[in-house]
Structures are given as structure tokens and as C-alpha cells.
Coordinates of C-alpha atoms in Angstrom, one line a residue:
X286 CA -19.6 2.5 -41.0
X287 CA -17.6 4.6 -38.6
X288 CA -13.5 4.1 -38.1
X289 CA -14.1 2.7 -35.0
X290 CA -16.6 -0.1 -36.4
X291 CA -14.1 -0.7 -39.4
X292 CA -11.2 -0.8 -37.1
X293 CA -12.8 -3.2 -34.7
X294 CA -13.8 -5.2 -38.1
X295 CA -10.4 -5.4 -39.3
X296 CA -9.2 -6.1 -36.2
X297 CA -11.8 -9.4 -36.0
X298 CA -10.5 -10.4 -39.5
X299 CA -6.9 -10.1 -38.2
X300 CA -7.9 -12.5 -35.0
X301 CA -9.6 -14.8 -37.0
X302 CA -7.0 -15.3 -39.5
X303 CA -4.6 -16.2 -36.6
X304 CA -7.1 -18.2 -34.8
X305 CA -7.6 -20.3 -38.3
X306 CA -3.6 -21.1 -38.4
X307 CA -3.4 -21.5 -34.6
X308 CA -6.5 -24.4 -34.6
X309 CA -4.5 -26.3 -37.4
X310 CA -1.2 -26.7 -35.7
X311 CA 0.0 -29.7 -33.1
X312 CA 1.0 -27.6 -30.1
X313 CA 0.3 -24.8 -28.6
X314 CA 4.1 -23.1 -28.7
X315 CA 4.6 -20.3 -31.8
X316 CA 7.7 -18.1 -32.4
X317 CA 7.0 -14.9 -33.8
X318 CA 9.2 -13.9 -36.5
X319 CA 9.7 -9.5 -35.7
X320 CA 12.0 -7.4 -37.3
X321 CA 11.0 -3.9 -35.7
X322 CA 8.8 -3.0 -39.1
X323 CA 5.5 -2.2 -38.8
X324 CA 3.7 -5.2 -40.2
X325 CA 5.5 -7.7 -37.6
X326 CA 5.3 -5.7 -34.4
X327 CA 0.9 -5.3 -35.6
X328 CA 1.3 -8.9 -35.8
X329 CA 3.7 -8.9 -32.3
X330 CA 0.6 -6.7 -30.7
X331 CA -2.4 -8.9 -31.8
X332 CA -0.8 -11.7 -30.3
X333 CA 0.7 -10.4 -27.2
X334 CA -3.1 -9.3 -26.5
X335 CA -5.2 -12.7 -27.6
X336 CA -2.5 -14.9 -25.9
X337 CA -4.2 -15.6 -23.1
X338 CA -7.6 -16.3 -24.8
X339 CA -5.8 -18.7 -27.0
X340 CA -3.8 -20.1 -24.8
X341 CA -1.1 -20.3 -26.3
X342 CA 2.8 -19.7 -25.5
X343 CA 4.0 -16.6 -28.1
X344 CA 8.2 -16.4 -28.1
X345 CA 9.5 -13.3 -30.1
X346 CA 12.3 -14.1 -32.2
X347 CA 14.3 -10.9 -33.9
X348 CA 17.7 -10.5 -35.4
X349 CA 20.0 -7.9 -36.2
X350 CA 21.8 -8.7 -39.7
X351 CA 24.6 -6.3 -38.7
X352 CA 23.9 -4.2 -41.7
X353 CA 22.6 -1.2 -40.2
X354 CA 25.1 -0.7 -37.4
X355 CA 23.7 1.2 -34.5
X356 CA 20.7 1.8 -36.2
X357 CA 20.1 -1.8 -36.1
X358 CA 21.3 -2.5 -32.2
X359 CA 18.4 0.4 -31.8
X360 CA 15.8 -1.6 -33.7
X361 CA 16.7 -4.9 -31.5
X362 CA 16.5 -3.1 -28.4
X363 CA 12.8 -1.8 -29.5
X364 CA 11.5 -5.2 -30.2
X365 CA 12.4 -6.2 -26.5
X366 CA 11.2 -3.7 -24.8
X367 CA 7.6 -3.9 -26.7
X368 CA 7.9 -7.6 -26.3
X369 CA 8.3 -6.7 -22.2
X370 CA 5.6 -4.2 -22.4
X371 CA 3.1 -6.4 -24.3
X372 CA 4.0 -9.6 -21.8
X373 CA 5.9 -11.7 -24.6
X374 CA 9.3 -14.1 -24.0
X375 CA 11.8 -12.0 -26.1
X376 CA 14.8 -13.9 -28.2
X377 CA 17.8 -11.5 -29.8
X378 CA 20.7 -12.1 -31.5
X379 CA 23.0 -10.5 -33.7
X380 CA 25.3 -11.7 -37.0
X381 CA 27.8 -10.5 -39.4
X382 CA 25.3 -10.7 -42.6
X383 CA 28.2 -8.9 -44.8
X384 CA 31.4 -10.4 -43.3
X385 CA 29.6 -14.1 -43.7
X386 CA 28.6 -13.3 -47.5
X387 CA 32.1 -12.2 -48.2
X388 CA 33.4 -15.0 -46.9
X389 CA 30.9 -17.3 -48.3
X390 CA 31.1 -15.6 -51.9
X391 CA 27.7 -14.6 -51.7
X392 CA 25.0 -12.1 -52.3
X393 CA 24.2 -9.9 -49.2
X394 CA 20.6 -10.2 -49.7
X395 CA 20.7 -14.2 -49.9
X396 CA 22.8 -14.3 -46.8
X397 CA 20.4 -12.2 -44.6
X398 CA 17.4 -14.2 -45.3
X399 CA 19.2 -17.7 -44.7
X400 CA 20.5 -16.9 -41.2
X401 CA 16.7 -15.5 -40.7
X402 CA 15.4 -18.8 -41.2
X403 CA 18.4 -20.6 -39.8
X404 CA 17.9 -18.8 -36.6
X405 CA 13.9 -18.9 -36.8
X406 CA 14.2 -22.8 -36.8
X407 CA 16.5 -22.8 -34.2
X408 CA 14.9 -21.2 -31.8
X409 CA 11.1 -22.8 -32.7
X410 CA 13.6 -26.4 -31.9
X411 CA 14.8 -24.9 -28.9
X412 CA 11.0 -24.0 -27.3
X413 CA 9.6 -27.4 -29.2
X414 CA 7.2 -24.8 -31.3
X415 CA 4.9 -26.6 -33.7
X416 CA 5.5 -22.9 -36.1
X417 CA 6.9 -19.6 -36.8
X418 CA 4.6 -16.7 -37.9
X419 CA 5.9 -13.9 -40.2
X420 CA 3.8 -11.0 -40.8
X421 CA 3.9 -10.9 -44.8
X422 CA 1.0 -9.4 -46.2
X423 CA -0.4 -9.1 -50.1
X424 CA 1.4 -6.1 -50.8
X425 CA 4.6 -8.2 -50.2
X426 CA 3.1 -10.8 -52.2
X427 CA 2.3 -9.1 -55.1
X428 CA 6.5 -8.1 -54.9
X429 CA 7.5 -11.5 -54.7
X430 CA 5.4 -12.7 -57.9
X431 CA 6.8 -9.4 -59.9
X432 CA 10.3 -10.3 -58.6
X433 CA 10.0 -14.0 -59.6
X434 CA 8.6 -13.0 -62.9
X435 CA 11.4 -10.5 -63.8
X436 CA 13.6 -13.5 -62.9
X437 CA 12.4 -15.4 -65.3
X438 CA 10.3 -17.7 -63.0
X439 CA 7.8 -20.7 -63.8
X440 CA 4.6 -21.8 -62.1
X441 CA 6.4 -22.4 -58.8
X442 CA 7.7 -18.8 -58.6
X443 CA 4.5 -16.8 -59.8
X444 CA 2.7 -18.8 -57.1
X445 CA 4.7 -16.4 -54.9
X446 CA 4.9 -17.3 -51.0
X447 CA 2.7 -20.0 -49.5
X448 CA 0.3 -19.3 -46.6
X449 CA 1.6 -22.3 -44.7
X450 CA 4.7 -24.4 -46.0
X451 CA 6.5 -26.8 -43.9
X452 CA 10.2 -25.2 -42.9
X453 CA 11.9 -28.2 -41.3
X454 CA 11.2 -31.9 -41.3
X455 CA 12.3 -33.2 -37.9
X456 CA 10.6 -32.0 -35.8
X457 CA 8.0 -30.8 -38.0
X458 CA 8.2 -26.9 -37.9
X459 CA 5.9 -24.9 -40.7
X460 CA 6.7 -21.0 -41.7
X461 CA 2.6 -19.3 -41.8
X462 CA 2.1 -15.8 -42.7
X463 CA -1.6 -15.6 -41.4
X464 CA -1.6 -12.0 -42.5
X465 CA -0.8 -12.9 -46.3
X466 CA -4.8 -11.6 -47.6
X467 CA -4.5 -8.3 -45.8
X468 CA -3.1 -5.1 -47.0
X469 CA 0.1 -2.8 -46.0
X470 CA -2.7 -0.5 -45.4
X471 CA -5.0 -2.3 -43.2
X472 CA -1.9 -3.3 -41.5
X473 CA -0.5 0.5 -41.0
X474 CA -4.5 1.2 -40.2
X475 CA -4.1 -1.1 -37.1
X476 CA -0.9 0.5 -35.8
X477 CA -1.9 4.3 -36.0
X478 CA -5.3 3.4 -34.1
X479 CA -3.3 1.3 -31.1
X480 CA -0.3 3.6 -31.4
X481 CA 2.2 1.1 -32.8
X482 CA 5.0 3.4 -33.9
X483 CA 7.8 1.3 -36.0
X484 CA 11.5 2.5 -35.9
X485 CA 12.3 3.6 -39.6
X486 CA 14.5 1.7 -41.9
X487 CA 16.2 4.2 -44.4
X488 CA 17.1 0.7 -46.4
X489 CA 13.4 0.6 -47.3
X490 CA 14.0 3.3 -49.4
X491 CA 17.5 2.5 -51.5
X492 CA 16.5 1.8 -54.9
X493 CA 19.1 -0.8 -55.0
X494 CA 17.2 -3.3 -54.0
X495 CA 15.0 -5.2 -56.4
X496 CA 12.0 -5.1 -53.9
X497 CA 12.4 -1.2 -53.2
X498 CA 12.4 -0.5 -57.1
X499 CA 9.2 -2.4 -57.6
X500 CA 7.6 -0.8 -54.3
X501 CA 8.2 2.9 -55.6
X502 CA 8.3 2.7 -58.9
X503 CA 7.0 -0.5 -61.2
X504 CA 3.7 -1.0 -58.9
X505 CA 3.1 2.5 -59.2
X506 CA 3.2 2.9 -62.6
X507 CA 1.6 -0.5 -63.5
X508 CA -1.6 0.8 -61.6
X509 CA -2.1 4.0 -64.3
X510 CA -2.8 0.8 -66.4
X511 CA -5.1 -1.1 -63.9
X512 CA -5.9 0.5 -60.6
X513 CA -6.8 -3.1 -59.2
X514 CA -3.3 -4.3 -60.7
X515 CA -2.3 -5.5 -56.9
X516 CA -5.7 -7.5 -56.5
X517 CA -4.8 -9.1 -60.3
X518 CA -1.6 -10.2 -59.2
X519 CA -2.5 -11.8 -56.3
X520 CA -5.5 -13.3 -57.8
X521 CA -2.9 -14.9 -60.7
X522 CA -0.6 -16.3 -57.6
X523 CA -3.3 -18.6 -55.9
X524 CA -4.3 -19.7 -59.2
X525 CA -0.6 -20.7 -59.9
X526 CA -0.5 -21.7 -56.4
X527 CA -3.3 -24.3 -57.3
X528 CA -1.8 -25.8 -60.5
X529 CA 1.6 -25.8 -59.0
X530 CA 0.2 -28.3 -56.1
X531 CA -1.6 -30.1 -58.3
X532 CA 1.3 -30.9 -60.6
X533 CA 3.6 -31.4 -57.6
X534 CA 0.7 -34.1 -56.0
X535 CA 1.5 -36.0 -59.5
X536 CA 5.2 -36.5 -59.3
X537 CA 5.2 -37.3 -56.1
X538 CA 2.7 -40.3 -57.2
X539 CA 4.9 -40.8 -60.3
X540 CA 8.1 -41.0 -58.0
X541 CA 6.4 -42.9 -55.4
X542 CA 5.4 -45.4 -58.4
X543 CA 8.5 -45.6 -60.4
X544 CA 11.3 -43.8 -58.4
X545 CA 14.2 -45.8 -56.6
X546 CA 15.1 -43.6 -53.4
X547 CA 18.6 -43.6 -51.8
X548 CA 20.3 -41.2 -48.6
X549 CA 22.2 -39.5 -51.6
X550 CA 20.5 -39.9 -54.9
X551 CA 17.3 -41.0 -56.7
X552 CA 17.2 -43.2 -59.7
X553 CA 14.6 -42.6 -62.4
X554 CA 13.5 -45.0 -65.4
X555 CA 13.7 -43.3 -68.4
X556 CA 10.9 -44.9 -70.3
X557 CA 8.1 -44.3 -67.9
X558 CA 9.7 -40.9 -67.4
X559 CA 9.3 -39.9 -71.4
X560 CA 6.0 -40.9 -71.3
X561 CA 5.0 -38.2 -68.8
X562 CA 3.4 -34.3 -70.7
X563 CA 6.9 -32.1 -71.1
X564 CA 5.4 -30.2 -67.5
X565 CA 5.2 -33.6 -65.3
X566 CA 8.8 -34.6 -66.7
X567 CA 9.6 -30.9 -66.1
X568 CA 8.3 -31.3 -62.3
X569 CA 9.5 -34.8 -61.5
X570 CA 13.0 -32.9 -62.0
X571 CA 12.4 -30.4 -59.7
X572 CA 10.7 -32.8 -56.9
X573 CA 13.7 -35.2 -57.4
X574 CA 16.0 -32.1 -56.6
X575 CA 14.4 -30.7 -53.9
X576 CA 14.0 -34.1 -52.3
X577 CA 17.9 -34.1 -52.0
X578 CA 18.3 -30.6 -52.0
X579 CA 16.0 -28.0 -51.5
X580 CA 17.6 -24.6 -52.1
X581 CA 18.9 -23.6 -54.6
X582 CA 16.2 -25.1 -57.3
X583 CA 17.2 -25.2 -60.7
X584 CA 16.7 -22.9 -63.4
X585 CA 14.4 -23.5 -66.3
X586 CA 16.6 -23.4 -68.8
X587 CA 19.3 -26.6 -67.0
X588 CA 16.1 -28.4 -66.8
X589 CA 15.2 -27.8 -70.2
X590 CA 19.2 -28.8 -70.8
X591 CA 18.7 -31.9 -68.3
X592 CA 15.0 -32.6 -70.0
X593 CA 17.0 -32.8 -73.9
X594 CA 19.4 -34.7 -72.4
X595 CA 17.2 -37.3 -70.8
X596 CA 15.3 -37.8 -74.3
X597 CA 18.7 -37.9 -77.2
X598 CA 21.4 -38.8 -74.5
X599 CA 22.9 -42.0 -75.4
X600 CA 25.6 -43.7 -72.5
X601 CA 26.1 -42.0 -70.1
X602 CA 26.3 -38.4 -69.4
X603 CA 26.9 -36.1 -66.9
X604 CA 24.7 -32.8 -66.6
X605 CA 24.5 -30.2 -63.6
X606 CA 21.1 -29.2 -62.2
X607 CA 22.5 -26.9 -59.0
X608 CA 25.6 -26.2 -57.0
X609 CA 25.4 -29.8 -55.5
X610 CA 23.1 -31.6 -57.5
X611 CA 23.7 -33.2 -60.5
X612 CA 21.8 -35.7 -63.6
X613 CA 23.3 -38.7 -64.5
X614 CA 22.4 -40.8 -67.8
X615 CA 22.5 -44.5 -67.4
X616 CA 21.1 -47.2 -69.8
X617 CA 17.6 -47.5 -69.1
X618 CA 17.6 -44.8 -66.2
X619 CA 18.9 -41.5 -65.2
X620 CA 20.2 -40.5 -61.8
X621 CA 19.3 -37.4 -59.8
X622 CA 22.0 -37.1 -57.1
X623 CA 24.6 -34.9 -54.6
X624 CA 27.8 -34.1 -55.7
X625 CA 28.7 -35.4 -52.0
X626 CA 28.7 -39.0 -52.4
X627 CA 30.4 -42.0 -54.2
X628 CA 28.6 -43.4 -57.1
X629 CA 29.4 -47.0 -54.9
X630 CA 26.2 -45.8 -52.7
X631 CA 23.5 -46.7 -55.3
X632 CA 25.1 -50.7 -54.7
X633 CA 26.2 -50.2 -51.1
X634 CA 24.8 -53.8 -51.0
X635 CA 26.7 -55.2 -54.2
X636 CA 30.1 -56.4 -53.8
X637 CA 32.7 -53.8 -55.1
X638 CA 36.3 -53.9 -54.9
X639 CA 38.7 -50.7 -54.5
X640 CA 40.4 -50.4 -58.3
X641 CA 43.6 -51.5 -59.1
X642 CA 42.8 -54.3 -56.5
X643 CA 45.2 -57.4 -56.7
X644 CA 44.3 -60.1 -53.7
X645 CA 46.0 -64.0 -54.6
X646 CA 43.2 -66.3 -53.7
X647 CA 43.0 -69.2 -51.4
X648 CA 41.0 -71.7 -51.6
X649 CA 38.7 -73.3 -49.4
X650 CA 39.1 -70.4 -47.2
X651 CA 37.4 -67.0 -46.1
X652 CA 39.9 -63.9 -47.4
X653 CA 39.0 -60.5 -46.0
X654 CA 39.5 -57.7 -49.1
X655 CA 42.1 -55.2 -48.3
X656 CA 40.5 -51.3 -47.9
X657 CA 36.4 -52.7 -48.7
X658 CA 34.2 -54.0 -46.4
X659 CA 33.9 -57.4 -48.0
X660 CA 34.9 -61.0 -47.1
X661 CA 35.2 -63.4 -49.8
X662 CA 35.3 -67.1 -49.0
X663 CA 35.0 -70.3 -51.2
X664 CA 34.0 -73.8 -50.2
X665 CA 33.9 -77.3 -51.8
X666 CA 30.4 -77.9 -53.5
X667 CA 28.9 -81.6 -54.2
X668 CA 25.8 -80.3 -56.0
X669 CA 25.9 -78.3 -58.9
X670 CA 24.1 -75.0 -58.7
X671 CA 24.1 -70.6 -59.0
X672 CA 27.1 -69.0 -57.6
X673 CA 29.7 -71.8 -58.4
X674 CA 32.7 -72.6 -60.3
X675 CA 35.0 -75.3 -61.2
X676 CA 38.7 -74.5 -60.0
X677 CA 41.3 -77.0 -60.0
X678 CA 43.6 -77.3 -57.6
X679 CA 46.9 -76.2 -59.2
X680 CA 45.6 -72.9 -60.7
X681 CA 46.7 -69.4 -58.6
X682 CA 44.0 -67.2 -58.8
X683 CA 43.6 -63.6 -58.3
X684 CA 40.6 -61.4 -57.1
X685 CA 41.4 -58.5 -59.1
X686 CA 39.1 -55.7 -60.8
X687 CA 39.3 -55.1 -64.5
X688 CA 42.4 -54.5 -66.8
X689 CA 42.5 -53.1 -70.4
X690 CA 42.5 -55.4 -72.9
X691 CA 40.9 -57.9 -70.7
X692 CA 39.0 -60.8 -72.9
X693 CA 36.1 -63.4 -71.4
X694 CA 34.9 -66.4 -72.9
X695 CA 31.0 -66.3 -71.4
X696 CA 29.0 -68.7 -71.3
X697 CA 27.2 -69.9 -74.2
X698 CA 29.5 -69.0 -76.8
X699 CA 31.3 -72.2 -77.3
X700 CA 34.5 -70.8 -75.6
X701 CA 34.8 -68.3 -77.8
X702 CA 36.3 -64.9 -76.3
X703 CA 34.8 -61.4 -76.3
X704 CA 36.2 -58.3 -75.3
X705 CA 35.6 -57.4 -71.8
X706 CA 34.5 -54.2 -72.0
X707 CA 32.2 -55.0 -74.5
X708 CA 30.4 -57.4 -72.0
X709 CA 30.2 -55.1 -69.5
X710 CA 29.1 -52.4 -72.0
X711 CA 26.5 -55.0 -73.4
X712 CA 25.2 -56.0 -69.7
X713 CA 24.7 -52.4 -69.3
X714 CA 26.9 -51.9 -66.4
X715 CA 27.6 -48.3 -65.4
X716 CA 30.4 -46.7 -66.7
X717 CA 31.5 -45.8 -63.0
X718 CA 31.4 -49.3 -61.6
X719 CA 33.2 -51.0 -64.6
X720 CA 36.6 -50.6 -63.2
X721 CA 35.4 -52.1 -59.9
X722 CA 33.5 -55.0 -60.0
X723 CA 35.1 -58.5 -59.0
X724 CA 37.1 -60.6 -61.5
X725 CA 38.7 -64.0 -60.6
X726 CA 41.1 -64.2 -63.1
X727 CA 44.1 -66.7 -64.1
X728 CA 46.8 -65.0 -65.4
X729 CA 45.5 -63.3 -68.1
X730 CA 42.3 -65.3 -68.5
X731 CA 39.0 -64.2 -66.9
X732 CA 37.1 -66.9 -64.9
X733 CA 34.3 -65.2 -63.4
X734 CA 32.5 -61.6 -63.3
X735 CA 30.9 -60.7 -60.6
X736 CA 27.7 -58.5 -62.0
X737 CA 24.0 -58.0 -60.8
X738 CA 24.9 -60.2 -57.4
X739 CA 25.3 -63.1 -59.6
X740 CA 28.8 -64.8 -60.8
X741 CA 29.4 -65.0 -64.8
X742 CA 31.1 -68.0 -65.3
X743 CA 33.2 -68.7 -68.5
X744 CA 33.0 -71.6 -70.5
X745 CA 35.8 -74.0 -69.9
X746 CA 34.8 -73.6 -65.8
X747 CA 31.3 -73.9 -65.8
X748 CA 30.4 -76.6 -62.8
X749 CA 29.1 -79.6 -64.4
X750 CA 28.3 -83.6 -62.4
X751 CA 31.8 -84.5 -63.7
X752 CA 33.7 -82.2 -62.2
X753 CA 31.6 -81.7 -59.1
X754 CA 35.4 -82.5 -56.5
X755 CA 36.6 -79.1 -58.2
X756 CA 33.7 -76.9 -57.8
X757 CA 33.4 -74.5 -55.6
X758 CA 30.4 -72.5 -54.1
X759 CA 31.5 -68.6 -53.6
X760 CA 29.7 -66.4 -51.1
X761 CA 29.7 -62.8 -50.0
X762 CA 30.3 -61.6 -46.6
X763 CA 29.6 -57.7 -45.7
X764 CA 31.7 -56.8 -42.8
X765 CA 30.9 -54.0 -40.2

């Protein structure tokens, strides 16, 4: 086959794969991720010349990291002028990559590729694109699954990048690199044959960087052991790829099944939970992370931590999985959840008082509770029922939260008093709310706990048909 029958081959292959991702997307607006290398202006090229045949709407999207200095400015101004020639809507900018990662505490590197995406997404919301292409290829693959590995990585990280992952919920905007199958070299073959001519980028060659060493040195070397080494690699990712989704399909079923979802947190039974292989209990971790926080994931060994935790910890206990996210033991479950929020959100509908609250009673009457959004009000009851209590007239009662050495004399134990916190303790209340649910209390005596959205009444004031003109109903009223 000549060069000119290959070319026009690899050049079909090229269209096709973009066709494939193009034909599976909502809309018909895609920003193209360029960087001035030679693998996204080939992918810039392809689409600046099929546009019109696939009618669709290309916008260039390229950013200068500030790393580079001039050398960078030089690089942005290529990519818009090749975005002119080539009849493409061209969007620049330009950030402080270093300052922000001083400032932020943070690697370089890590910052670079976040405001890349942040400004990716931006832009696709700003033109309502259903995507953003990025010209990755297998070589870059085969990187990424050697990087992850040295790193320690587990199935999710040696399934290396995704063809097409979803980048941002609402609106729905996905990340595809259509040219992930195909070669640096096919790519490179492309460019010398339409003329494509990439500035250079001397940071391609500073051995400092993870990725460089591995380009120039590791791959290299690996290959006197397997020519085909790049082929094996990539071959091992999509296999991880395929067990990775497969074990990610079943927590999401598992969590779906079992999981109790909040805005801030995500509450797990542990007994269903230790029944799952090590693997499922390993990814139902991860899912529950990343369904609060998706970057960063945790490492193997917290989870492992968090998973030993789970299975001996007794009480309650405290264990971080990330920077923001956290594991919390209760008694029968555990809690995956931010660092941002009050405990008080997994009850935001049970009644809670602020601690150290001390409110006098009056009753009848509707009270508003100081610094809460709760109204408590009591009225006279003629019928004996749930969520009552006998109060006569000439006690003063306080709504208060618990005290220590506060006793209660529950019901069915013959008025005989236990220790409060060993109630609450055997009712399995969290340790975090114990201080804040509501007491109605006499002096030192304990009336009623309020627990589960249900009143605990104590012996001696348990409503009964004989005392029915001192019983009172309580009731709950959430205020906005």
C-alpha cells in the first residue's frame, strides 16, 4: 500500500472515530480542548475540515498556564491564528498556574490540570456544548496506567483514562478523547503529510516530570523486554476498564438498595455492608466518596483503615477518607460525609435544641425555641394517646437539653431510675446528638425525652383515664 493510500486510511479511521463520538452526543456544539502540541492541533485540523459535513459547531478552547512565559503567550497566539485559518471560533485565556498553587499549597502539576478543566467546562456552559474533545492518544495512555501503577494504584487507576466520562452534571457535559486507539505516531504521520508544524515545548523534555521520565526512559527500556509492551499495556487498561465498571454498576445497586442519601452525607448499614466480597465493600467506599466528593479519591490503604474500622469498630468513631470527607461509626451504620456540615443535617426533620438550652415552659401555649427553628406548643388532651403527658398544674417545667448526672425513670421499670446516658447509650442515639435532644424536665427530674420523633415518658407521668384534665398532647412546629 502506498503512503498516500495509508494516509488517506488513517485519515478515514481518524474521521470515523470522531464521527462515532459526534452521533452519540445530544447537541451539535463541541469545544475542542488545544494546547498548541501536535496531537490537539491534528485533532483541531480534522475538525476544522469535516465541520461542515457534520454539521456541527467546533469552539477552540486553549490556555496559557503562565508557566512558560513568552514562550507560552507564543503558543496561544499560534492556536488562534490556525483556528482563523482553519475557520474555527477561537477562546484564549491566560492564568497564574504557579502563583495560584503557591497560594493554594499545592503541586504545580495538580493546579495546571484543574484550571484546564475548570476553564474547559466553563466555556462548553458558556456555548451550551453537549462535550469537550481532547486529543489523548494510546501512547498517553499507556503513561497514565504506568504512572497510576508506580502510585500505587488499584483497578480504577490501571483502567487509565476513559474514552468518554461525564465531566459535569448540570448541564450534562462529557470529556471524549476520540483519538485514545491511535498512536503518537499515526498522529505525527497526519501532521507532516498536511503540514501541521506544532510550536515546541522544551517542558516535554525535563525529566522532572513523572510523565517525561517514563516517555524517555521506562517505556524505552521496558520494550527490550517486549517490543509490543505499549500494545500490552493498553490491552490490560480496557480489561481493568471492564471490571472496574462492572464493580462500580454493583455498588451503585447496593447503595441504591441499602444507602440513605443526604445533600451532605450518605448513611450506610453496616450489616448488609459486611456481607458484601472485601472488593464491593472496598468500592461502595469509593462510590460513597465520590458521590460527595469526587476529587481527591481516597487512597487504598485509608480504605483499607476505614474498611478495619467498619468490621472491629465499636461506638462511634471517627476516620478520615480525603481532605473533606470523612467515615463515621454509628451503631448499626456508618456515615460517609463532608467535613462541611453539621451532624444536625442527617435529622434536619427531628426536633433538636441548641445545647446548653434552658426555655421555662408554659402551658397550654405555643413557645418559639430561642436560636432553632422549632416551635413547641402543648394542649389539653381528653383521650389518652402517643405524644402525651400528664403535667399538673403547679409544676414549672423547663425544655432544656441534657445535663450530667441526669437520671430517668422510663417507662416500664416500675419508677425505678436509670442513668441518662445509659438510656440514650442503650437507645443507640448518636454520640453527637445526645447533648441536644429535648428534655422536659422538673428540677432535677426528667419527664420526657424526646428521641426517634416520639416522646419517652417516665413513669409517674404516663397519661392514664384518671388523669386525663392533666394531660397534655405535645406537638412540633418547624418554622421557616
Amino acid at each position: 500500500m502506498s503512503d498516500r493510500n495509508s494516509l488517506d486510511t488513517l485519515e478515514n479511521e481518524l474521521k470515523r472515530a470522531v464521527e462515532r463520538q459526534l452521533h452519540s452526543l445530544a447537541g451539535n456544539r463541541v469545544v475542542l480542548a488545544v494546547s498548541g502540541g501536535n496531537d490537539s492541533l491534528v485533532l483541531m485540523h480534522l475538525c476544522g475540515r469535516w465541520r461542515e459535513h457534520w454539521q456541527t459547531e467546533f469552539t477552540v478552547a486553549t490556555l496559557d498556564h503562565g508557566i512558560r512565559g513568552q514562550e507560552g503567550e507564543r503558543d496561544l497566539d499560534h492556536v488562534i491564528q490556525l483556528a482563523d485559518e482553519w475557520g474555527l471560533t477561537c477562546v484564549a485565556r491566560s492564568v497564574d498556574a504557579k502563583g495560584m498553587a503557591a497560594r493554594a499549597k499545592k503541586n504545580v502539576e495538580e493546579m495546571a490540570r484543574k484550571l484546564r478543566y475548570e476553564f474547559l467546562v466553563d466555556i462548553a456552559k458558556e456555548i451550551n456544548a453537549a462535550a469537550i474533545f481532547a486529543a489523548h492518544h494510546k501512547n498517553d495512555q499507556v503513561e497514565t496506567v504506568l504512572a497510576q501503577l508506580i502510585r500505587g494504584s488499584g483497578i480504577h487507576g490501571l483502567s487509565g483514562m476513559r474514552e468518554k466520562r461525564t465531566i459535569h452534571e448540570r448541564p450534562l457535559i462529557h470529556l471524549i478523547r476520540p483519538f485514545l486507539p491511535f498512536t503518537r505516531q499515526q498522529l505525527l504521520a497526519y501532521a507532516a503529510h498536511y503540514g501541521i508544524k506544532p510550536r515546541p515545548d522544551e517542558t516535554n523534555q525535563d525529566l522532572r516530570y513523572t510523565r517525561n521520565r517514563l516517555r524517555h526512559h521506562t517505556i524505552p527500556h521496558m520494550k527490550e523486554f517486549n517490543p509490543q509492551i505499549e500494545t500490552a499495556i493498553f490491552r490490560t487498561a480496557a480489561i481493568a476498564a471492564e471490571t472496574a465498571d462492572y464493580l462500580l454498576s454493583q455498588a451503585a445497586d447496593f447503595i441504591g438498595q441499602h444507602g440513605i442519601s443526604k445533600k451532605h452525607s450518605l448513611q450506610i448499614p453496616r450489616q448488609p455492608f459486611l456481607a458484601q466480597h472485601r472488593a464491593m465493600q472496598r468500592e461502595i467506599l469509593r462510590l460513597a466518596h465520590r458521590r460527595l466528593q469526587e476529587h481527591p479519591s481516597p487512597y487504598h490503604p485509608t480504605l483499607s483503615i476505614a474498611l478495619e474500622r467498619i468490621q472491629t469498630g465499636k461506638g462511634e468513631k471517627l476516620q478520615p477518607l480525603s481532605r473533606n470527607v470523612q467515615l463515621r461509626l454509628g451503631y448499626e451504620s456508618f456515615f460517609v460525609e463532608r467535613l462541611d456540615f453539621r451532624h444536625e443535617v442527617l435529622w434536619d426533620d427531628h426536633a433538636l435544641l441548641p445545647e446548653h438550652c434552658q426555655l421555662a415552659l408554659v402551658f397550654p401555649g405555643w413557645q418559639r425555641i430561642p436560636h432553632s427553628h422549632w416551635a413547641i406548643e402543648f394542649t389539653h388532651s381528653s383521650r389518652v394517646g402517643g405524644g402525651q403527658i400528664v403535667l399538673p398544674h403547679h409544676l414549672e417545667l423547663t425544655l432544656r437539653t441534657r445535663q450530667k448526672g441526669d437520671h430517668f425513670a422510663p417507662h416500664g421499670m416500675q419508677g425505678k431510675r436509670k442513668s441518662l446516658k445509659r438510656w440514650l447509650i442503650d437507645r443507640k442515639v448518636p454520640r453527637s446528638l445526645r447533648y441536644k435532644l429535648p428534655l422536659i424536665a422538673h428540677e432535677d427530674e426528667i419527664l420526657a425525652v424526646y428521641w426517634e420523633k416520639q416522646w419517652w415518658v417516665s413513669e409517674p407521668h404516663q397519661p392514664t383515664i384518671g388523669n386525663a384534665k392533666n394531660t397534655y398532647r405535645i406537638a412540633w412546629h418547624p418554622l421557616k
